[in-house]
Amino acid sequence: MIILGIETSCDDTAVSLIRGTKNKLTILSHIVSSQIMTHRKYGGVVPEVAARRHVINIIPTLDSALRQAKISSDKIDVIAVTRGPGLVTSLRVGVQTAKVLAFAWRKKIIGVNHMEGHIYANWLGRHKISLPALCLIVSGGHTELILMKNHGQYKLVGQTRDDAAGEAFDKVAKLIGLKYPGGPLIQKLAKQGNANRFNFPRPMLYQKNYDFSFSGLKTAVLYLVKKEFSEKKLPLADICASFQQAVIDVLVKKTIRAAKKLNVKTIILAGGVAANDPLRQQLASAVNNELELTKYISPPLDLCTDNASMIAMAGFFHAIKKDYSDWHQLEADPNWELV
Ligand code: KG4
Ligand code: ZN
């Protein structure tokens, strides 16, 4: 089965083609047209600007994806498109494009949840992941622990009560003078820093629930910067390393605790922050040391941040169940929660 994936939920215009067989999923083309340079000068994503860029980028991105895969439209079986959550004006560009293509080419269409797409980024090259799995989804808009009992069956275990993990990376980066998006830059600077220099709070670490909170951590960085370094040069590497370690400590410890309680077979990392190398490594070694029978998987680096391959892969698992959407009714839903 050949699936065309389209993703425009935020500031990346992405189109992919994948092939799904009984045994594995393969990427035929993977195009992401990034708008980072456009939004960088505003310090974050400007929704109206993002939507306008999507309108300009979507057809050239589609064209590139079809050329890279050397696939003509008649070979495509299904179109999978992100329906939500995300920025409504951005989502509409992808959804409307998918509907036009489905209508013109007479194809089946599937509206995919963006967070489900992040989870399915882990399915590349394999088919069998032992379920139930505990998914730690950490992106710019979401931080959630979701129990995946089976394909399409999810239960919310915990979530952030304020900022998402990626949002905290971006906000801290901004207040210490780094560019958007902050996550990759903080990771880079943290490499040279001392993670023990500043003892930032580990919010909600010792609470019995599986929720998170990152806004207090961001405020702690702000106080430090204003009080202790207002006139002095900021020790950027040490701040980045200490902040990053505080985020990782909370994410790893709460995930392990939830996995023990729920007795899951697999721990799945997903979302843009899953690209963070120390997070990947520390979660892997915590699973290794503390959960003998649980497997840990994380997505390939280029499938962590927003892309359309993950949407097409989630679409594949809907398509094999014939779980299609009706294109007459398919609309963007900016607040569509997976659970
Ligand atoms: O999943 P994503 O591409 O978009 C949303 O759905 O939100 O995630 C983007 C987020 C941004 O906040 C970005 O700073 C963060 O992922 N991110 C990282 C890294 N790479 C991207 N955070 C920490 N370390 C990274 N290496
Ligand atoms: Zn995302």
Short mmCIF file of C-alpha atoms and ligand atoms in Angstrom, two decimals:
data_model
loop_
_atom_site.label_atom_id
_atom_site.label_comp_id
_atom_site.label_asym_id
_atom_site.label_seq_id
_atom_site.Cartn_x
_atom_site.Cartn_y
_atom_site.Cartn_z
CA MET A 1 0.00 0.00 0.00
CA ILE A 2 1.34 3.48 -0.88
CA ILE A 3 0.37 6.32 1.45
CA LEU A 4 0.80 10.03 0.80
CA GLY A 5 1.27 11.93 4.07
CA ILE A 6 0.69 15.67 4.50
CA GLU A 7 1.59 17.65 7.64
CA THR A 8 1.06 21.39 8.17
CA SER A 9 0.05 21.64 11.84
CA CYS A 10 2.59 24.29 12.84
CA ASP A 11 5.47 25.84 10.90
CA ASP A 12 6.78 22.93 8.81
CA THR A 13 5.25 22.13 5.43
CA ALA A 14 5.85 18.40 5.00
CA VAL A 15 4.93 15.79 2.42
CA SER A 16 6.05 12.14 2.38
CA LEU A 17 5.31 8.96 0.51
CA ILE A 18 5.65 5.65 2.29
CA ARG A 19 5.13 2.03 1.37
CA GLY A 20 3.45 -0.21 3.90
CA THR A 21 3.55 -3.98 3.58
CA LYS A 22 2.63 -6.81 5.94
CA ASN A 23 6.08 -6.74 7.47
CA LYS A 24 7.43 -3.24 7.35
CA LEU A 25 7.07 0.45 6.59
CA THR A 26 9.50 2.11 4.19
CA ILE A 27 9.91 5.79 3.34
CA LEU A 28 9.89 6.51 -0.40
CA SER A 29 10.23 10.27 -0.03
CA HIS A 30 10.45 12.63 2.90
CA ILE A 31 10.31 16.39 2.28
CA VAL A 32 10.15 18.99 5.04
CA SER A 33 10.06 22.63 4.01
CA SER A 34 11.11 24.43 7.17
CA GLN A 35 9.97 27.95 8.04
CA ILE A 36 12.44 28.37 10.92
CA MET A 37 14.32 31.25 9.28
CA THR A 38 11.03 33.10 8.67
CA HIS A 39 9.85 32.82 12.29
CA ARG A 40 13.25 33.22 13.95
CA LYS A 41 13.15 37.00 13.67
CA TYR A 42 9.89 37.06 15.69
CA GLY A 43 11.30 34.71 18.39
CA GLY A 44 8.57 32.11 17.77
CA VAL A 45 5.93 30.93 15.31
CA VAL A 46 3.54 33.63 14.05
CA PRO A 47 0.36 31.74 13.05
CA GLU A 48 -0.75 34.04 10.23
CA VAL A 49 2.72 34.06 8.70
CA ALA A 50 2.97 30.25 9.03
CA ALA A 51 -0.33 29.74 7.19
CA ARG A 52 0.73 32.04 4.35
CA ARG A 53 4.02 30.19 3.97
CA HIS A 54 2.18 26.84 3.90
CA VAL A 55 0.02 28.11 1.03
CA ILE A 56 3.15 29.05 -0.91
CA ASN A 57 5.10 25.88 -0.02
CA ILE A 58 2.56 23.07 -0.17
CA ILE A 59 2.43 22.37 -3.93
CA PRO A 60 6.23 22.60 -4.50
CA THR A 61 6.70 20.29 -1.47
CA LEU A 62 4.16 17.83 -2.88
CA ASP A 63 5.87 18.00 -6.26
CA SER A 64 9.29 17.29 -4.68
CA ALA A 65 7.91 14.33 -2.72
CA LEU A 66 6.33 12.77 -5.82
CA ARG A 67 9.54 13.28 -7.83
CA GLN A 68 11.81 11.93 -5.09
CA ALA A 69 9.68 8.78 -4.78
CA LYS A 70 9.30 8.53 -8.58
CA ILE A 71 5.64 7.83 -7.98
CA SER A 72 2.70 9.04 -10.04
CA SER A 73 -0.66 9.78 -8.49
CA ASP A 74 -2.28 6.60 -9.84
CA LYS A 75 0.01 4.49 -7.60
CA ILE A 76 -1.16 6.18 -4.39
CA ASP A 77 -3.74 4.24 -2.37
CA VAL A 78 -4.50 6.56 0.53
CA ILE A 79 -3.92 10.19 1.55
CA ALA A 80 -3.22 10.75 5.26
CA VAL A 81 -3.32 14.32 6.55
CA THR A 82 -2.88 15.94 9.96
CA ARG A 83 -6.30 17.13 11.10
CA GLY A 84 -5.20 18.41 14.56
CA PRO A 85 -4.12 19.44 17.09
CA GLY A 86 -2.22 22.51 15.91
CA LEU A 87 -2.67 26.02 14.56
CA VAL A 88 -6.03 26.13 12.82
CA THR A 89 -4.96 28.28 9.88
CA SER A 90 -1.92 26.07 9.29
CA LEU A 91 -3.91 22.83 9.59
CA ARG A 92 -6.47 24.08 7.08
CA VAL A 93 -3.88 24.37 4.31
CA GLY A 94 -2.92 20.70 4.64
CA VAL A 95 -6.46 19.43 5.12
CA GLN A 96 -7.80 21.41 2.18
CA THR A 97 -4.95 20.28 -0.08
CA ALA A 98 -5.55 16.65 0.92
CA LYS A 99 -9.28 16.99 0.22
CA VAL A 100 -8.69 18.49 -3.21
CA LEU A 101 -6.24 15.70 -4.08
CA ALA A 102 -8.57 12.99 -2.76
CA PHE A 103 -11.42 14.45 -4.80
CA ALA A 104 -9.43 14.94 -8.00
CA TRP A 105 -7.56 11.61 -7.81
CA ARG A 106 -10.49 9.61 -6.33
CA LYS A 107 -8.49 8.43 -3.34
CA LYS A 108 -9.38 7.39 0.20
CA ILE A 109 -8.48 9.97 2.86
CA ILE A 110 -7.63 9.70 6.55
CA GLY A 111 -7.51 12.56 9.05
CA VAL A 112 -4.64 11.75 11.44
CA ASN A 113 -4.04 13.05 14.95
CA HIS A 114 -0.65 14.81 15.05
CA MET A 115 0.30 13.24 18.40
CA GLU A 116 -0.55 9.78 17.11
CA GLY A 117 1.76 10.59 14.19
CA HIS A 118 4.59 11.35 16.63
CA ILE A 119 4.06 7.94 18.26
CA TYR A 120 4.11 6.14 14.88
CA ALA A 121 7.46 7.72 13.95
CA ASN A 122 8.77 4.75 15.96
CA TRP A 123 7.33 2.22 13.51
CA LEU A 124 9.76 2.98 10.67
CA GLY A 125 11.41 -0.18 9.39
CA ARG A 126 9.56 -2.45 11.76
CA HIS A 127 6.06 -3.66 12.33
CA LYS A 128 6.03 -5.45 15.58
CA ILE A 129 6.33 -3.35 18.70
CA SER A 130 5.14 -5.17 21.80
CA LEU A 131 2.09 -3.57 23.34
CA PRO A 132 0.97 -2.26 25.77
CA ALA A 133 3.45 0.57 25.50
CA LEU A 134 3.92 3.71 27.55
CA CYS A 135 4.50 6.68 25.21
CA LEU A 136 6.34 9.74 26.49
CA ILE A 137 5.37 12.44 23.99
CA VAL A 138 7.44 15.59 24.39
CA SER A 139 6.95 18.33 21.82
CA GLY A 140 6.61 22.09 21.57
CA GLY A 141 2.90 21.97 22.38
CA HIS A 142 2.47 18.76 24.38
CA THR A 143 4.04 16.75 27.17
CA GLU A 144 2.06 13.61 27.85
CA LEU A 145 2.39 10.08 29.11
CA ILE A 146 -0.01 7.95 27.10
CA LEU A 147 -0.70 4.27 27.54
CA MET A 148 -1.07 2.61 24.13
CA LYS A 149 -2.97 -0.59 24.78
CA ASN A 150 -3.31 -1.46 21.13
CA HIS A 151 -3.35 0.31 17.75
CA GLY A 152 -5.88 3.12 18.13
CA GLN A 153 -6.48 2.48 21.86
CA TYR A 154 -5.01 5.14 24.09
CA LYS A 155 -5.34 6.19 27.71
CA LEU A 156 -3.98 9.40 29.20
CA VAL A 157 -1.68 8.66 32.13
CA GLY A 158 -0.28 12.13 32.81
CA GLN A 159 0.31 15.49 31.17
CA THR A 160 1.83 18.89 31.77
CA ARG A 161 -0.22 21.30 33.80
CA ASP A 162 1.36 24.35 32.17
CA ASP A 163 4.23 24.59 29.67
CA ALA A 164 5.21 21.68 27.42
CA ALA A 165 8.81 20.46 27.65
CA GLY A 166 9.71 21.87 24.21
CA GLU A 167 8.03 25.15 25.10
CA ALA A 168 10.21 25.33 28.24
CA PHE A 169 13.34 24.78 26.10
CA ASP A 170 12.19 27.52 23.70
CA LYS A 171 11.28 30.02 26.46
CA VAL A 172 14.49 29.48 28.43
CA ALA A 173 16.49 29.84 25.21
CA LYS A 174 14.76 33.14 24.50
CA LEU A 175 15.42 34.56 27.95
CA ILE A 176 19.14 33.78 27.76
CA GLY A 177 19.35 35.29 24.29
CA LEU A 178 19.34 32.18 22.07
CA LYS A 179 17.43 31.89 18.83
CA TYR A 180 14.22 29.95 18.09
CA PRO A 181 13.82 26.96 18.32
CA GLY A 182 15.73 26.71 21.57
CA GLY A 183 15.91 22.94 22.08
CA PRO A 184 18.75 22.09 19.68
CA LEU A 185 20.78 25.18 20.73
CA ILE A 186 20.43 24.41 24.44
CA GLN A 187 21.51 20.82 23.80
CA LYS A 188 24.56 22.04 21.90
CA LEU A 189 25.68 24.56 24.55
CA ALA A 190 24.92 22.12 27.39
CA LYS A 191 27.59 19.77 26.05
CA GLN A 192 30.30 22.13 27.32
CA GLY A 193 28.49 22.97 30.56
CA ASN A 194 28.40 21.77 34.15
CA ALA A 195 24.93 20.34 34.88
CA ASN A 196 25.55 20.50 38.65
CA ARG A 197 26.39 24.20 38.83
CA PHE A 198 22.80 25.42 39.26
CA ASN A 199 20.37 23.35 41.26
CA PHE A 200 17.16 24.15 39.40
CA PRO A 201 13.89 22.71 40.75
CA ARG A 202 12.58 19.32 39.56
CA PRO A 203 8.86 20.27 39.54
CA MET A 204 6.37 17.63 40.75
CA LEU A 205 9.05 14.95 40.86
CA TYR A 206 7.94 13.56 44.20
CA GLN A 207 4.20 13.84 43.65
CA LYS A 208 2.42 10.53 43.21
CA ASN A 209 0.65 11.49 39.98
CA TYR A 210 2.23 11.34 36.51
CA ASP A 211 1.72 14.99 35.63
CA PHE A 212 4.43 17.49 34.80
CA SER A 213 4.97 21.22 35.25
CA PHE A 214 7.72 23.23 33.59
CA SER A 215 6.73 26.87 34.04
CA GLY A 216 8.30 27.12 37.54
CA LEU A 217 11.55 25.77 36.17
CA LYS A 218 11.56 28.45 33.50
CA THR A 219 10.87 31.10 36.17
CA ALA A 220 13.79 29.75 38.25
CA VAL A 221 16.09 30.31 35.26
CA LEU A 222 14.67 33.83 34.84
CA TYR A 223 15.35 34.72 38.52
CA LEU A 224 18.88 33.41 38.31
CA VAL A 225 19.58 35.42 35.17
CA LYS A 226 18.06 38.64 36.59
CA LYS A 227 19.37 38.43 40.15
CA GLU A 228 22.82 36.97 39.84
CA PHE A 229 23.91 37.88 36.37
CA SER A 230 22.07 41.11 35.53
CA GLU A 231 25.26 43.03 34.89
CA LYS A 232 27.55 40.11 34.15
CA LYS A 233 28.13 37.81 31.23
CA LEU A 234 25.82 34.78 31.45
CA PRO A 235 27.47 31.38 31.97
CA LEU A 236 25.40 30.04 29.08
CA ALA A 237 26.78 26.51 28.93
CA ASP A 238 26.26 25.88 32.67
CA ILE A 239 22.74 27.33 32.62
CA CYS A 240 21.83 25.17 29.59
CA ALA A 241 23.33 22.01 31.08
CA SER A 242 21.67 22.54 34.49
CA PHE A 243 18.28 23.39 32.96
CA GLN A 244 18.38 20.49 30.50
CA GLN A 245 19.27 18.05 33.29
CA ALA A 246 16.35 19.27 35.44
CA VAL A 247 13.91 18.61 32.56
CA ILE A 248 15.41 15.19 31.83
CA ASP A 249 15.37 14.12 35.50
CA VAL A 250 11.64 14.75 35.78
CA LEU A 251 10.78 13.16 32.43
CA VAL A 252 12.86 10.03 33.02
CA LYS A 253 11.90 9.41 36.66
CA LYS A 254 8.17 9.88 36.11
CA THR A 255 8.17 7.73 32.98
CA ILE A 256 9.97 4.88 34.75
CA ARG A 257 7.62 5.10 37.73
CA ALA A 258 4.53 5.00 35.47
CA ALA A 259 5.97 2.11 33.44
CA LYS A 260 6.55 0.07 36.61
CA LYS A 261 3.01 0.69 37.78
CA LEU A 262 1.44 -0.10 34.41
CA ASN A 263 3.64 -3.09 33.68
CA VAL A 264 4.18 -2.15 30.02
CA LYS A 265 6.19 -4.13 27.50
CA THR A 266 7.66 -1.11 25.70
CA ILE A 267 8.52 2.50 26.44
CA ILE A 268 8.19 4.73 23.39
CA LEU A 269 9.75 8.19 23.19
CA ALA A 270 8.16 10.64 20.72
CA GLY A 271 7.94 14.32 19.69
CA GLY A 272 10.44 17.05 18.87
CA VAL A 273 12.20 16.88 22.26
CA ALA A 274 12.85 13.17 21.56
CA ALA A 275 15.69 14.50 19.38
CA ASN A 276 17.49 15.49 22.59
CA ASP A 277 20.44 13.17 22.82
CA PRO A 278 20.98 13.18 26.62
CA LEU A 279 17.25 12.49 27.09
CA ARG A 280 17.40 9.53 24.68
CA GLN A 281 20.48 8.13 26.41
CA GLN A 282 19.36 8.65 30.00
CA LEU A 283 15.90 7.18 29.36
CA ALA A 284 17.52 4.20 27.62
CA SER A 285 19.87 3.50 30.51
CA ALA A 286 17.11 3.99 33.13
CA VAL A 287 14.94 1.44 31.30
CA ASN A 288 17.91 -0.91 31.07
CA ASN A 289 18.76 -0.61 34.75
CA GLU A 290 15.32 -0.52 36.27
CA LEU A 291 12.94 -2.40 33.99
CA GLU A 292 14.28 -5.77 33.05
CA LEU A 293 11.46 -6.89 30.81
CA THR A 294 10.67 -3.59 29.13
CA LYS A 295 12.06 -2.56 25.76
CA TYR A 296 12.89 1.07 24.98
CA ILE A 297 12.53 2.62 21.53
CA SER A 298 12.99 6.11 20.17
CA PRO A 299 12.41 7.46 16.66
CA PRO A 300 15.19 8.12 14.13
CA LEU A 301 16.43 11.69 14.64
CA ASP A 302 14.87 13.08 11.45
CA LEU A 303 11.47 11.72 12.45
CA CYS A 304 11.39 13.34 15.92
CA THR A 305 10.40 16.85 14.87
CA ASP A 306 7.36 17.45 12.67
CA ASN A 307 7.31 15.53 9.38
CA ALA A 308 4.82 13.80 7.11
CA SER A 309 6.31 10.28 7.18
CA MET A 310 5.01 9.85 10.72
CA ILE A 311 1.54 10.96 9.57
CA ALA A 312 1.62 8.51 6.65
CA MET A 313 2.75 5.68 8.99
CA ALA A 314 -0.11 6.38 11.42
CA GLY A 315 -2.37 6.55 8.35
CA PHE A 316 -1.21 3.06 7.32
CA PHE A 317 -2.44 1.54 10.58
CA HIS A 318 -5.83 3.20 10.09
CA ALA A 319 -5.98 2.12 6.45
CA ILE A 320 -5.41 -1.57 7.22
CA LYS A 321 -8.47 -1.36 9.47
CA LYS A 322 -10.34 0.51 6.71
CA ASP A 323 -10.73 3.36 9.16
CA TYR A 324 -11.13 6.08 6.53
CA SER A 325 -12.50 9.61 6.87
CA ASP A 326 -15.33 11.02 4.80
CA TRP A 327 -13.83 13.90 2.83
CA HIS A 328 -17.13 15.79 2.89
CA GLN A 329 -16.87 16.01 6.67
CA LEU A 330 -13.10 16.19 7.17
CA GLU A 331 -12.15 19.51 8.78
CA ALA A 332 -9.15 20.83 10.70
CA ASP A 333 -9.62 20.51 14.45
CA PRO A 334 -7.03 22.60 16.33
CA ASN A 335 -8.00 21.16 19.73
CA TRP A 336 -8.32 17.48 18.81
CA GLU A 337 -6.87 15.52 21.71
CA LEU A 338 -5.78 11.92 21.16
CA VAL A 339 -7.38 10.95 24.48
O1 KG4 B 1 7.24 17.96 17.63
P1 KG4 B 1 7.75 19.29 17.23
O2 KG4 B 1 8.57 19.39 15.97
O3 KG4 B 1 6.59 20.31 17.07
C1 KG4 B 1 5.44 20.26 17.85
O4 KG4 B 1 4.57 19.41 17.57
O5 KG4 B 1 5.42 21.04 18.82
O6 KG4 B 1 8.59 19.83 18.47
C2 KG4 B 1 9.27 21.04 18.43
C3 KG4 B 1 9.93 21.24 19.78
C4 KG4 B 1 10.52 22.63 19.93
O7 KG4 B 1 10.08 23.15 21.18
C5 KG4 B 1 12.03 22.38 19.94
O8 KG4 B 1 12.75 23.31 20.72
C6 KG4 B 1 12.10 20.99 20.52
O9 KG4 B 1 11.01 20.32 19.95
N1 KG4 B 1 13.36 20.31 20.18
C7 KG4 B 1 14.29 19.96 21.09
C8 KG4 B 1 15.37 19.40 20.35
N2 KG4 B 1 15.05 19.42 19.03
C9 KG4 B 1 13.81 20.00 18.94
N3 KG4 B 1 14.31 20.08 22.41
C10 KG4 B 1 15.42 19.63 23.07
N4 KG4 B 1 16.49 19.11 22.45
C11 KG4 B 1 16.52 18.96 21.09
N5 KG4 B 1 17.59 18.43 20.49
ZN ZN B 2 4.80 17.86 16.54
#
